[in-house]
Short mmCIF file of C-alpha atoms in Angstrom, two decimals:
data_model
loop_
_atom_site.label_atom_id
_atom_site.label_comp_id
_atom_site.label_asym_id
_atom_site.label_seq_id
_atom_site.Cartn_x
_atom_site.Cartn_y
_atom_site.Cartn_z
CA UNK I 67 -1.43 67.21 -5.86
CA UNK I 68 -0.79 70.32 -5.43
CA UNK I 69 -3.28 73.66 -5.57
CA UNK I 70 -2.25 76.89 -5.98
CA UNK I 71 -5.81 78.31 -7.07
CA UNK I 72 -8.25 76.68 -7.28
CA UNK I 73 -10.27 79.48 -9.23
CA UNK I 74 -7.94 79.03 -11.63
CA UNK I 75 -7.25 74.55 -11.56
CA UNK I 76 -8.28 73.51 -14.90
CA UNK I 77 -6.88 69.94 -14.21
CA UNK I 78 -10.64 68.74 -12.08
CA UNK I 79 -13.16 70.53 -10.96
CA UNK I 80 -13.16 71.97 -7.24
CA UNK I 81 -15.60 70.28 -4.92
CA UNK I 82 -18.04 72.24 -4.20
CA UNK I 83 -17.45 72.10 -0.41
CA UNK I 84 -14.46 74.17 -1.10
CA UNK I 85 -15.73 76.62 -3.16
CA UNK I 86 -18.18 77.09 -0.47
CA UNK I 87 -15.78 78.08 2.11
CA UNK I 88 -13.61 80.17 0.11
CA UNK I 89 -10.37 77.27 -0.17
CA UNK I 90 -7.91 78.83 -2.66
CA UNK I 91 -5.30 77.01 -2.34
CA UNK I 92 -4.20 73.24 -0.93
CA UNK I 93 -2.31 69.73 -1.28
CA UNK I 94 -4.10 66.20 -1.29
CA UNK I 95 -1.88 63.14 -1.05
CA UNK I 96 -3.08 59.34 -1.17
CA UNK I 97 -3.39 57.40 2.23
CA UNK I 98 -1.54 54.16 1.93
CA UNK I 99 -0.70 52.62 -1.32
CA UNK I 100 -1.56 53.71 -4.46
CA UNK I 101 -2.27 50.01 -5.99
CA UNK I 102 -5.29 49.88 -2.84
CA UNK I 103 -5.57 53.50 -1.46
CA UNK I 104 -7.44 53.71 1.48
CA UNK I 105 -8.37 57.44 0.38
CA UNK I 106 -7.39 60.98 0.18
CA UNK I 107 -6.10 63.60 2.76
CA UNK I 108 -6.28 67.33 1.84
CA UNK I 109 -5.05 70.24 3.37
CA UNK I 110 -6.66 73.85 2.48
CA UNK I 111 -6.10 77.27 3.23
CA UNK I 112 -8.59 80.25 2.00
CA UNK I 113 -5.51 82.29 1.82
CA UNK I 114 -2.95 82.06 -1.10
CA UNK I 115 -0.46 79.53 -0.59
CA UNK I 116 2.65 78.10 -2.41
CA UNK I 117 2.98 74.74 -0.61
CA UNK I 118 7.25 73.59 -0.12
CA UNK I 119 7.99 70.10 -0.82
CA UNK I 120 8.58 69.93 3.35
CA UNK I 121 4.69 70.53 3.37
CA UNK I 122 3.83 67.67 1.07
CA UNK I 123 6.27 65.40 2.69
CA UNK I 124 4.59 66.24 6.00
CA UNK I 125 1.07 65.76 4.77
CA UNK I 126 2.16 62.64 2.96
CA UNK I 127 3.53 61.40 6.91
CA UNK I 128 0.54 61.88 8.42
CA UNK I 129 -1.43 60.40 5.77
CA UNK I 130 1.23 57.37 5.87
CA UNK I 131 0.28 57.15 10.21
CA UNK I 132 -3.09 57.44 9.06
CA UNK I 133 -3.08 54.37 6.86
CA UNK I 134 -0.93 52.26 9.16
CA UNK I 135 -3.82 52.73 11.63
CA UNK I 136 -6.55 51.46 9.23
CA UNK I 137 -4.17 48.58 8.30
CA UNK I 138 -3.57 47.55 12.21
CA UNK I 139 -7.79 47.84 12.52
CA UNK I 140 -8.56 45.60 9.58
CA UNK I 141 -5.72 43.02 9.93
CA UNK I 142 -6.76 43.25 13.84
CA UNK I 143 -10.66 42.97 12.70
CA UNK I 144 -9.63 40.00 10.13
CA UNK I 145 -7.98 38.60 13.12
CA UNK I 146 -10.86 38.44 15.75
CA UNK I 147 -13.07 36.79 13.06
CA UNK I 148 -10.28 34.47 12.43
CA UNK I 149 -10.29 33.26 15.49
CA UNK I 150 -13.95 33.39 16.38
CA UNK I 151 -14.37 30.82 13.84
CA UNK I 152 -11.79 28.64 14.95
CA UNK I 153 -12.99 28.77 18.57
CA UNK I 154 -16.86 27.62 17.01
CA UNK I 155 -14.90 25.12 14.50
CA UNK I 156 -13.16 23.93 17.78
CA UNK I 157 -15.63 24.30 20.07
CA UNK I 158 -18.32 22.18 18.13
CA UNK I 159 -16.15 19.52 16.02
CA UNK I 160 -16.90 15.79 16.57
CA UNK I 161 -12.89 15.68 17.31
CA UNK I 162 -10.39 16.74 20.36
CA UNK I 163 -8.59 19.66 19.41
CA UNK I 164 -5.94 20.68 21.66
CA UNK I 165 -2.39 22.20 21.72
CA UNK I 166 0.51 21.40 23.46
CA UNK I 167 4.02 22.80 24.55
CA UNK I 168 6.94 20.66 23.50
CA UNK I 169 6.73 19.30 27.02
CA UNK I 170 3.48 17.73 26.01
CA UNK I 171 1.66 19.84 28.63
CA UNK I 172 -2.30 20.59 27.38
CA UNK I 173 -2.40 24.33 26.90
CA UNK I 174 -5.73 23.87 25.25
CA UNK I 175 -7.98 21.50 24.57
CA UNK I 176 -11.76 21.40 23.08
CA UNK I 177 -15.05 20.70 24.64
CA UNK I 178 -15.00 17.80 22.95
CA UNK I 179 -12.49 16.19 25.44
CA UNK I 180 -15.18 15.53 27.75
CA UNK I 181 -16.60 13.18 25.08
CA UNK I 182 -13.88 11.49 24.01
CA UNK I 183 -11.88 10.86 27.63
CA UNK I 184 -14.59 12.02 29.79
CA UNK I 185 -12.88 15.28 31.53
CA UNK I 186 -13.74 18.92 30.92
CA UNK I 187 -11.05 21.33 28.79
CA UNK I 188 -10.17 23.11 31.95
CA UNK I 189 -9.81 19.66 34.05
CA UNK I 190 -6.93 18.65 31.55
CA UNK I 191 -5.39 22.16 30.74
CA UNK I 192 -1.52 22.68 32.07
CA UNK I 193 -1.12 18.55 33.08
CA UNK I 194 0.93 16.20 31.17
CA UNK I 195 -0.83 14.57 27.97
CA UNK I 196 1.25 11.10 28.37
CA UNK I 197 -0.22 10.31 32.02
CA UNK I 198 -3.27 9.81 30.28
CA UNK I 199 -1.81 7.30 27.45
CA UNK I 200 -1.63 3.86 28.10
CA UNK I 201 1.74 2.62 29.26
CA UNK I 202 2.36 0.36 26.59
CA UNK I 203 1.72 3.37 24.21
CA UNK I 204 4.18 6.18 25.38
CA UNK I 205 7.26 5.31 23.64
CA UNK I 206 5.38 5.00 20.74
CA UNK I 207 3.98 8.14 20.88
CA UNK I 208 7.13 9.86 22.26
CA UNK I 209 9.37 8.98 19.27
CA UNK I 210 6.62 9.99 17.06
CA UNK I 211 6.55 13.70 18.48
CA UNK I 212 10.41 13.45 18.67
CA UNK I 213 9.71 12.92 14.56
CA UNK I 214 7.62 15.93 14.46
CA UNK I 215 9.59 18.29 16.15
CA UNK I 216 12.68 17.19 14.09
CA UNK I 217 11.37 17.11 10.47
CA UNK I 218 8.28 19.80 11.03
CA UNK I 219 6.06 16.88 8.95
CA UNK I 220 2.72 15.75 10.09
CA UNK I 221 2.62 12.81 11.68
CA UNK I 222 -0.59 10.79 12.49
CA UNK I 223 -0.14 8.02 15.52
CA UNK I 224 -2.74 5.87 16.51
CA UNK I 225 -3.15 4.93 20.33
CA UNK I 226 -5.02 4.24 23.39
CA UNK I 227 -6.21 7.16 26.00
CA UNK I 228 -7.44 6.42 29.13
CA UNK I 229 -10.99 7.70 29.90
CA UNK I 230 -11.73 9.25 33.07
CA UNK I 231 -13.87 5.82 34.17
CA UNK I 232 -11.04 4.30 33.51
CA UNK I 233 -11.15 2.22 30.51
CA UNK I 234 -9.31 3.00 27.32
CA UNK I 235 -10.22 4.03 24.10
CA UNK I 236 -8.56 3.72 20.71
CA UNK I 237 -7.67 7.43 19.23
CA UNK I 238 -5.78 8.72 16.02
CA UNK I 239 -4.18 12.13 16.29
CA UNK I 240 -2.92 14.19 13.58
CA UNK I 241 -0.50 16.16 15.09
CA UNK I 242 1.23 19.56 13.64
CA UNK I 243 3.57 22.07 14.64
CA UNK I 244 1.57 25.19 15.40
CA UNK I 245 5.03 27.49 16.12
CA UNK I 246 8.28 26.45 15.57
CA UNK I 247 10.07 28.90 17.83
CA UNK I 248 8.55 27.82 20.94
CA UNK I 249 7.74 24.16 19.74
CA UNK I 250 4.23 24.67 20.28
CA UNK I 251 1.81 21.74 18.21
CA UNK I 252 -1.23 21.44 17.40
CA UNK I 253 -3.10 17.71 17.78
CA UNK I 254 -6.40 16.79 16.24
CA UNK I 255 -7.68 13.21 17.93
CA UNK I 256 -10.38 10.90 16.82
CA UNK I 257 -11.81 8.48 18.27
CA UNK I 258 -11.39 5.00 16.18
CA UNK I 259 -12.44 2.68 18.79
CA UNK I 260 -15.18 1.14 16.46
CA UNK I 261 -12.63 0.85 13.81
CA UNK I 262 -10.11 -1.12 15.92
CA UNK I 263 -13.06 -3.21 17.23
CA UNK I 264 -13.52 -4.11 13.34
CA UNK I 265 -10.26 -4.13 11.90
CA UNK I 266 -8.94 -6.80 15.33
CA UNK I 267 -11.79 -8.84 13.98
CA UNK I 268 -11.55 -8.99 10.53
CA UNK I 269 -7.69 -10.35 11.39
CA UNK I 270 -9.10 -12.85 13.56
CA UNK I 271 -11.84 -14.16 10.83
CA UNK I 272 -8.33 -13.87 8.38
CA UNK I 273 -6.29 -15.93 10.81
CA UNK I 274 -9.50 -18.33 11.42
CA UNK I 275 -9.66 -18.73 7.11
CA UNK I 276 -6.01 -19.29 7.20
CA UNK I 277 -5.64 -22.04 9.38
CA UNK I 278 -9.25 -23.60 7.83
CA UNK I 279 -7.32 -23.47 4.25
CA UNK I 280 -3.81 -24.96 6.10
CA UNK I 281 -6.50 -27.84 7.32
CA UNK I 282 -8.00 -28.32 3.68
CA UNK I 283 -4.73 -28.32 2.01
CA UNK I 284 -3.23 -30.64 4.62
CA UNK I 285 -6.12 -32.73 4.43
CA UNK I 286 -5.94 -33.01 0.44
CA UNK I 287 -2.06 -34.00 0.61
CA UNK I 288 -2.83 -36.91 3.52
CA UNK I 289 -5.59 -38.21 1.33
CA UNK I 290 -3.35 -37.87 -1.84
CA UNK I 291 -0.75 -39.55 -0.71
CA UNK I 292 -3.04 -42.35 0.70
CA UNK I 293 -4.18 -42.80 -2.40
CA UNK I 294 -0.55 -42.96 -3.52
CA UNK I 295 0.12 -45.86 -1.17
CA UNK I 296 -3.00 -47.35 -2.02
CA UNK I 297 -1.98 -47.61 -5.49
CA UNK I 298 2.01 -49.18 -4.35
CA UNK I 299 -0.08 -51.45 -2.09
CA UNK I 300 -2.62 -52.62 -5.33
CA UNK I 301 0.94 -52.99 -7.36
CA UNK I 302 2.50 -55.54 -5.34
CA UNK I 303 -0.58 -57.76 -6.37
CA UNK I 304 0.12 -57.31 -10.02
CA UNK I 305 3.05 -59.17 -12.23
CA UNK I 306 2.12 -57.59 -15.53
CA UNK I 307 5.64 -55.18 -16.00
CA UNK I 308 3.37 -52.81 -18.09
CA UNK I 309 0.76 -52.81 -15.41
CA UNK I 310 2.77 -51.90 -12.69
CA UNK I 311 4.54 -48.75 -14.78
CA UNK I 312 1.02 -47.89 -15.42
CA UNK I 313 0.60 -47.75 -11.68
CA UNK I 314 3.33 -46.29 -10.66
CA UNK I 315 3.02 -43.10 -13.12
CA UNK I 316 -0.39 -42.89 -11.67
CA UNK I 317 1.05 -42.72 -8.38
CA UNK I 318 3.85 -40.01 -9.61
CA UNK I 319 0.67 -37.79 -10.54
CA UNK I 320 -1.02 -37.89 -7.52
CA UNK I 321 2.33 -37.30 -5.48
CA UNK I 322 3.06 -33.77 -7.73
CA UNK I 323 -0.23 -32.75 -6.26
CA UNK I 324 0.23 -34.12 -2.95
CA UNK I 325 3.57 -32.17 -3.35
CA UNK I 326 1.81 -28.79 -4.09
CA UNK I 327 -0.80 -29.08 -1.59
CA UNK I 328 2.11 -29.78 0.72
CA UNK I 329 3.98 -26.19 -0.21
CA UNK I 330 1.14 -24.37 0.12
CA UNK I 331 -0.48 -25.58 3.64
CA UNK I 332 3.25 -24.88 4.86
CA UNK I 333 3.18 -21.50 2.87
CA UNK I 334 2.80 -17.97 4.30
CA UNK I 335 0.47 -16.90 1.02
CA UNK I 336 -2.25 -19.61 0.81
CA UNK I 337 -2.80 -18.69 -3.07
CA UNK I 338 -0.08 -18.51 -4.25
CA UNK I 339 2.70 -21.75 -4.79
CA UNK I 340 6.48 -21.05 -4.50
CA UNK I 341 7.29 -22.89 -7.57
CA UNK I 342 10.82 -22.87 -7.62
CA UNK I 343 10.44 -24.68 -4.33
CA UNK I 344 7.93 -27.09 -5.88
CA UNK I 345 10.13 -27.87 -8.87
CA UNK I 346 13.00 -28.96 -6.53
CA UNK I 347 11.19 -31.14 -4.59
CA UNK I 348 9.29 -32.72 -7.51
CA UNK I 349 12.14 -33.39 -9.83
CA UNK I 350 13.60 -35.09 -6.87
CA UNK I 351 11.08 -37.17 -6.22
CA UNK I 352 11.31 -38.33 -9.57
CA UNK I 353 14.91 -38.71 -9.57
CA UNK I 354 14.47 -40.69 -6.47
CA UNK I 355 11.98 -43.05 -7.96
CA UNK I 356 13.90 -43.59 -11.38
CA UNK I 357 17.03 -43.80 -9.76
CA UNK I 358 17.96 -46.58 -12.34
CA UNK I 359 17.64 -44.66 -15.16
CA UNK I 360 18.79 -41.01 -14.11
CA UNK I 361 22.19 -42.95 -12.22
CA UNK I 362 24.22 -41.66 -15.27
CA UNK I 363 22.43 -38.32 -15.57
CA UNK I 364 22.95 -34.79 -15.04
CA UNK I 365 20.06 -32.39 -14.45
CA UNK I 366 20.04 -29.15 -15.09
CA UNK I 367 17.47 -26.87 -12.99
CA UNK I 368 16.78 -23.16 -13.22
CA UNK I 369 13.59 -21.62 -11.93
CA UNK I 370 13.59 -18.20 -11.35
CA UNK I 371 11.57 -16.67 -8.24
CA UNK I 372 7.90 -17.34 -9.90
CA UNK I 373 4.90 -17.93 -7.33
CA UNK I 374 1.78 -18.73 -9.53
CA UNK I 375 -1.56 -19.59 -8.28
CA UNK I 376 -3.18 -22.95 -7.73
CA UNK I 377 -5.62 -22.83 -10.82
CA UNK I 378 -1.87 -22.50 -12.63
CA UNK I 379 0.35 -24.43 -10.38
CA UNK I 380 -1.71 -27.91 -10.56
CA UNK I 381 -1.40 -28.09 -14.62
CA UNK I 382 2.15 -27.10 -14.83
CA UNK I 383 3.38 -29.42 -12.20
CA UNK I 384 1.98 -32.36 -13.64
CA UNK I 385 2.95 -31.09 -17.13
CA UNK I 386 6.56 -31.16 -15.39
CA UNK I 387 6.16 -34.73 -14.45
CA UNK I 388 4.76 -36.09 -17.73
CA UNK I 389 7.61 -34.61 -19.43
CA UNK I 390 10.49 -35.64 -17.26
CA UNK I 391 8.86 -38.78 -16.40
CA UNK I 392 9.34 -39.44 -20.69
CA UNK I 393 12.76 -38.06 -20.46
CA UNK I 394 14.31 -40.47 -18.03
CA UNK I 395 12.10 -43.33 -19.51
CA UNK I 396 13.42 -43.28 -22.97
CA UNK I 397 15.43 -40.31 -24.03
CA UNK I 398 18.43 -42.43 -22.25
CA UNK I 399 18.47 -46.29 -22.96
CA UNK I 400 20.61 -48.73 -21.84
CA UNK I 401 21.82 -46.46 -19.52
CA UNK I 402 23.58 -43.56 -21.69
CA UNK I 403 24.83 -40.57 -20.14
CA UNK I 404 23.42 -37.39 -20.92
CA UNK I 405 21.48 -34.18 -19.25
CA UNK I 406 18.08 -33.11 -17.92
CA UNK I 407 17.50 -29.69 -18.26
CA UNK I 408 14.00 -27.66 -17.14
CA UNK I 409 13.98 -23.45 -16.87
CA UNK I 410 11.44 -21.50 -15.65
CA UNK I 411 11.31 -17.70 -16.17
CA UNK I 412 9.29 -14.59 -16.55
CA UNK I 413 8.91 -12.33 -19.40
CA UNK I 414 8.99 -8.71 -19.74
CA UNK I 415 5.23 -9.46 -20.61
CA UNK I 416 4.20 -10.90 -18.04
CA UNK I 417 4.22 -14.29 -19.77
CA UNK I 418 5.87 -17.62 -18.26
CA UNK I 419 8.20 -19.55 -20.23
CA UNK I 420 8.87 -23.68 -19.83
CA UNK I 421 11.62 -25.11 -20.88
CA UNK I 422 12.06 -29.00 -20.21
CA UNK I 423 14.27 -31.29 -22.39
CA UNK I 424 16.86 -33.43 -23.15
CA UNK I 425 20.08 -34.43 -25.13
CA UNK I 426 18.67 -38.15 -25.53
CA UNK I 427 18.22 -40.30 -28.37
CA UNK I 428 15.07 -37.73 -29.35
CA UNK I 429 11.47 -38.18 -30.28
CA UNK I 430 10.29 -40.19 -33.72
CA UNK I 431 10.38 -38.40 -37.08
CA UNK I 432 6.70 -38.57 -37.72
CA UNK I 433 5.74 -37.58 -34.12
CA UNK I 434 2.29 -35.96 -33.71
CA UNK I 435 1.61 -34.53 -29.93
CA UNK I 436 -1.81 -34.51 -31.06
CA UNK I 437 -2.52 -37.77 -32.45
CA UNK I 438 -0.36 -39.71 -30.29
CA UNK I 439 -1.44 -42.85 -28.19
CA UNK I 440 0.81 -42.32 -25.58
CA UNK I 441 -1.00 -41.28 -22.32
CA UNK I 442 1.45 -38.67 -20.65
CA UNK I 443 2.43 -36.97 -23.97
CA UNK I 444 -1.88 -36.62 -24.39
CA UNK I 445 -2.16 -35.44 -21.52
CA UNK I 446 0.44 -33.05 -21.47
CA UNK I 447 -1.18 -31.52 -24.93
CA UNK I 448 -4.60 -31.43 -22.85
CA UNK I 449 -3.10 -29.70 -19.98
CA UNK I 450 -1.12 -27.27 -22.17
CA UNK I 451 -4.65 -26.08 -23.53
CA UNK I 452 -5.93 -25.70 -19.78
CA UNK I 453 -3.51 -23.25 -19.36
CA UNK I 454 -4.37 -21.16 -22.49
CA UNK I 455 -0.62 -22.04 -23.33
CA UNK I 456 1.33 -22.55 -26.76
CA UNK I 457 3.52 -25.59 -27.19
CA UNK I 458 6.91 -25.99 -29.10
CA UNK I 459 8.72 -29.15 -29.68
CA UNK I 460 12.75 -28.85 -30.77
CA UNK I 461 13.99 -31.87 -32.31
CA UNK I 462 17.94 -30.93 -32.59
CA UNK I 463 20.37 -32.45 -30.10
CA UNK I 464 17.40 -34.17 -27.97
CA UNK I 465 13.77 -33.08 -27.63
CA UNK I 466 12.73 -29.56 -25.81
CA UNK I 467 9.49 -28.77 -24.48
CA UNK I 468 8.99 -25.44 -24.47
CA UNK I 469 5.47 -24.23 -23.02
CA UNK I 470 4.50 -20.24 -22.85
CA UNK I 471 1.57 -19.58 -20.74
CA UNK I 472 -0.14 -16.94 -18.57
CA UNK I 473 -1.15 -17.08 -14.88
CA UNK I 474 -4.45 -18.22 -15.00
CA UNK I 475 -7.26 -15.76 -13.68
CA UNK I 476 -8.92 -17.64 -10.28
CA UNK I 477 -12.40 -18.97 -11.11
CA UNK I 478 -14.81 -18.26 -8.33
CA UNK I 479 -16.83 -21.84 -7.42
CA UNK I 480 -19.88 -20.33 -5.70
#
């Protein structure tokens, strides 16, 4: 702004500190920007004046050096209390902060060092971070800094530091880089040794609980199958042809659940059966044992990848064995040909479908599920209802079973 008199400005009033001491004439111009101006710098003269454009531009320069020197003290000022509180954030955290050159050379390193590895900041400054990680450790945490310095991400690695008494403690460091150009990082390290303490025991009390439930389920499928050869052994004693098939489907039951007990003591996931394993081994068992009647038979087996969990397995497996035990008893007499078929598959709903049937001589025209006398077929309808499932019987070309159910929810005993 420019003044040519200020007796005469009718745009503002004149300060009175100028009218005071005579100013007639003068320019002001803005120092720094004029979003944030830092203020006003006025020059005045008592003497008329007509101020040139290379006046105004030479105020407005020394007004521009002006601001640039208020800028430099307040980002400098912003600055020192920047890093004032780092340096007490640093100083007093319950962590090791420390930087490092892409060497891996301490450049700094908090007081807290002396808690953690039991050596003052100065003892450790300039010296070589990995002579103080365990030996088994350094490639580790070599090929994790290697990671840093390549992708700029954060990487946290957990490992051991040796403590100046010489034992080792567990640490996790979060490590950063603090300037690219030079490859500088920054690394904040914890001490986890309580943690590691804890988590190595909780996988030993796992590893103790999974051997224990190996033992129980071993221990279920010896004493199942003794019970299975206790019933051949009883069998021999009886000549009654009824008697003995009575027997020997007993037996069959107790062998599908010697037969899942068996998958799942040999199983990596102690709750969970592989069925499609199970199925294979079950239907030939049963093949095996009714090798008279399935001689002229084809079977037919599809199970997709489905592991379901022993409150589920147990009821569908000897649901399987009811059903195909009826199948190669009398869907086939005298020795017909024909085909087995059982599927197993998921749905989108997280439903299980059954499938298990026949192209045999078929079921009786008045045949009730519910009111039948048969043993296997009322059990099967019993078991069906276990499993919260709903049962179809197809009549055309054979008889199919088909069973959709949901994985059982486990039932806590204690």
């Amino acid at each position: 702004m420019i003044v040519k008199d200020l007796s005469l400005e009718t745009r503002f009033s004149g300060p009175k500190l100028l009218l005071e001491h005579g100013v007639t004439s003068g320019v002001s111009v803005i120092i720094g920007s004029l979003d944030d101006p830092y203020g006003v710098m006025g020059v005045h003269t008592v003497e008329h004046r007509i101020f040139s454009p290379f006046d105004v531009e030479f105020v407005q320069a020394m007004a521009n050096v002006l601001a640039n020197i208020i800028n430099q003290n307040r980002i400098s000022h912003e600055l020192e209390k920047s890093e004032m509180l780092y340096r007490i954030l640093a100083e007093n955290a319950s962590d090791m902060i420390s930087t490092h050159n892409s060497s891996g050379d301490y450049i700094y390193a908090s007081p807290y060092s002396l808690e953690l590895i039991g050596y003052l900041p100065e003892e450790i400054k300039g010296k070589d971070a990995f002579i103080y990680i365990h030996p088994d450790d350094i490639e580790y945490v070599k090929e994790n800094q290697a990671k840093l310095l390549s992708s700029g991400n954060v990487v946290v690695t957990n490992y051991r530091l040796k403590h100046k008494e010489g034992n080792y403690v567990w640490v996790e460091s979060t490590a950063r880089i603090l300037n690219p150009q030079t490859g500088e990082i920054i690394v904040i390290t914890r001490d986890i040794s309580e943690r590691m303490m804890v988590e190595q025991e909780l996988r030993r009390s796992l590893k103790d609980k999974e051997i224990l439930l190996q033992e129980i389920h071993h221990r279920v499928k010896n004493n199942m199958q003794i019970i299975s050869s206790l019933l051949n052994l009883q069998s021999n004693f009886i000549t009654d042809p009824e008697a003995i098939s009575v027997f020997r489907e007993s037996q069959n039951r107790v062998k599908s659940m010697a037969l899942l007990h068996e998958n799942l003591y040999k199983s990596r996931e102690m709750d969970k059966v592989d069925f499609k394993q199970y199925v294979k081994k079950l239907t030939d068992n049963l093949l095996s044992i009714y090798s008279a009647q399935s001689r002229n038979l084809k079977t037919e087996i599809s199970s997709e990848n489905v592991k379901l969990n022993i409150e589920t397995a147990i009821p569908c497996g000897l649901i399987i064995n009811e059903l195909l035990t009826n199948s190669l008893k009398y869907a086939f007499p005298h020795g017909r040909e024909g085909t087995i078929y059982l599927k197993i598959k998921k749905t989108i709903d997280d439903k299980y479908v059954l499938l298990l049937g026949d192209n045999g001589v078929g079921l009786p025209p008045n045949f009730d599920l519910e009111s039948t006398d048969t043993l296997g077929l009322r059990l099967v309808h019993s078991l069906v209802n276990q499993i919260d499932g709903k049962l179809k019987i197809r009549k055309s070309k054979g008889t199919c079973f088909e069973i959709e159910f949901k994985e059982l929810e486990y039932k806590k005993r204690i």
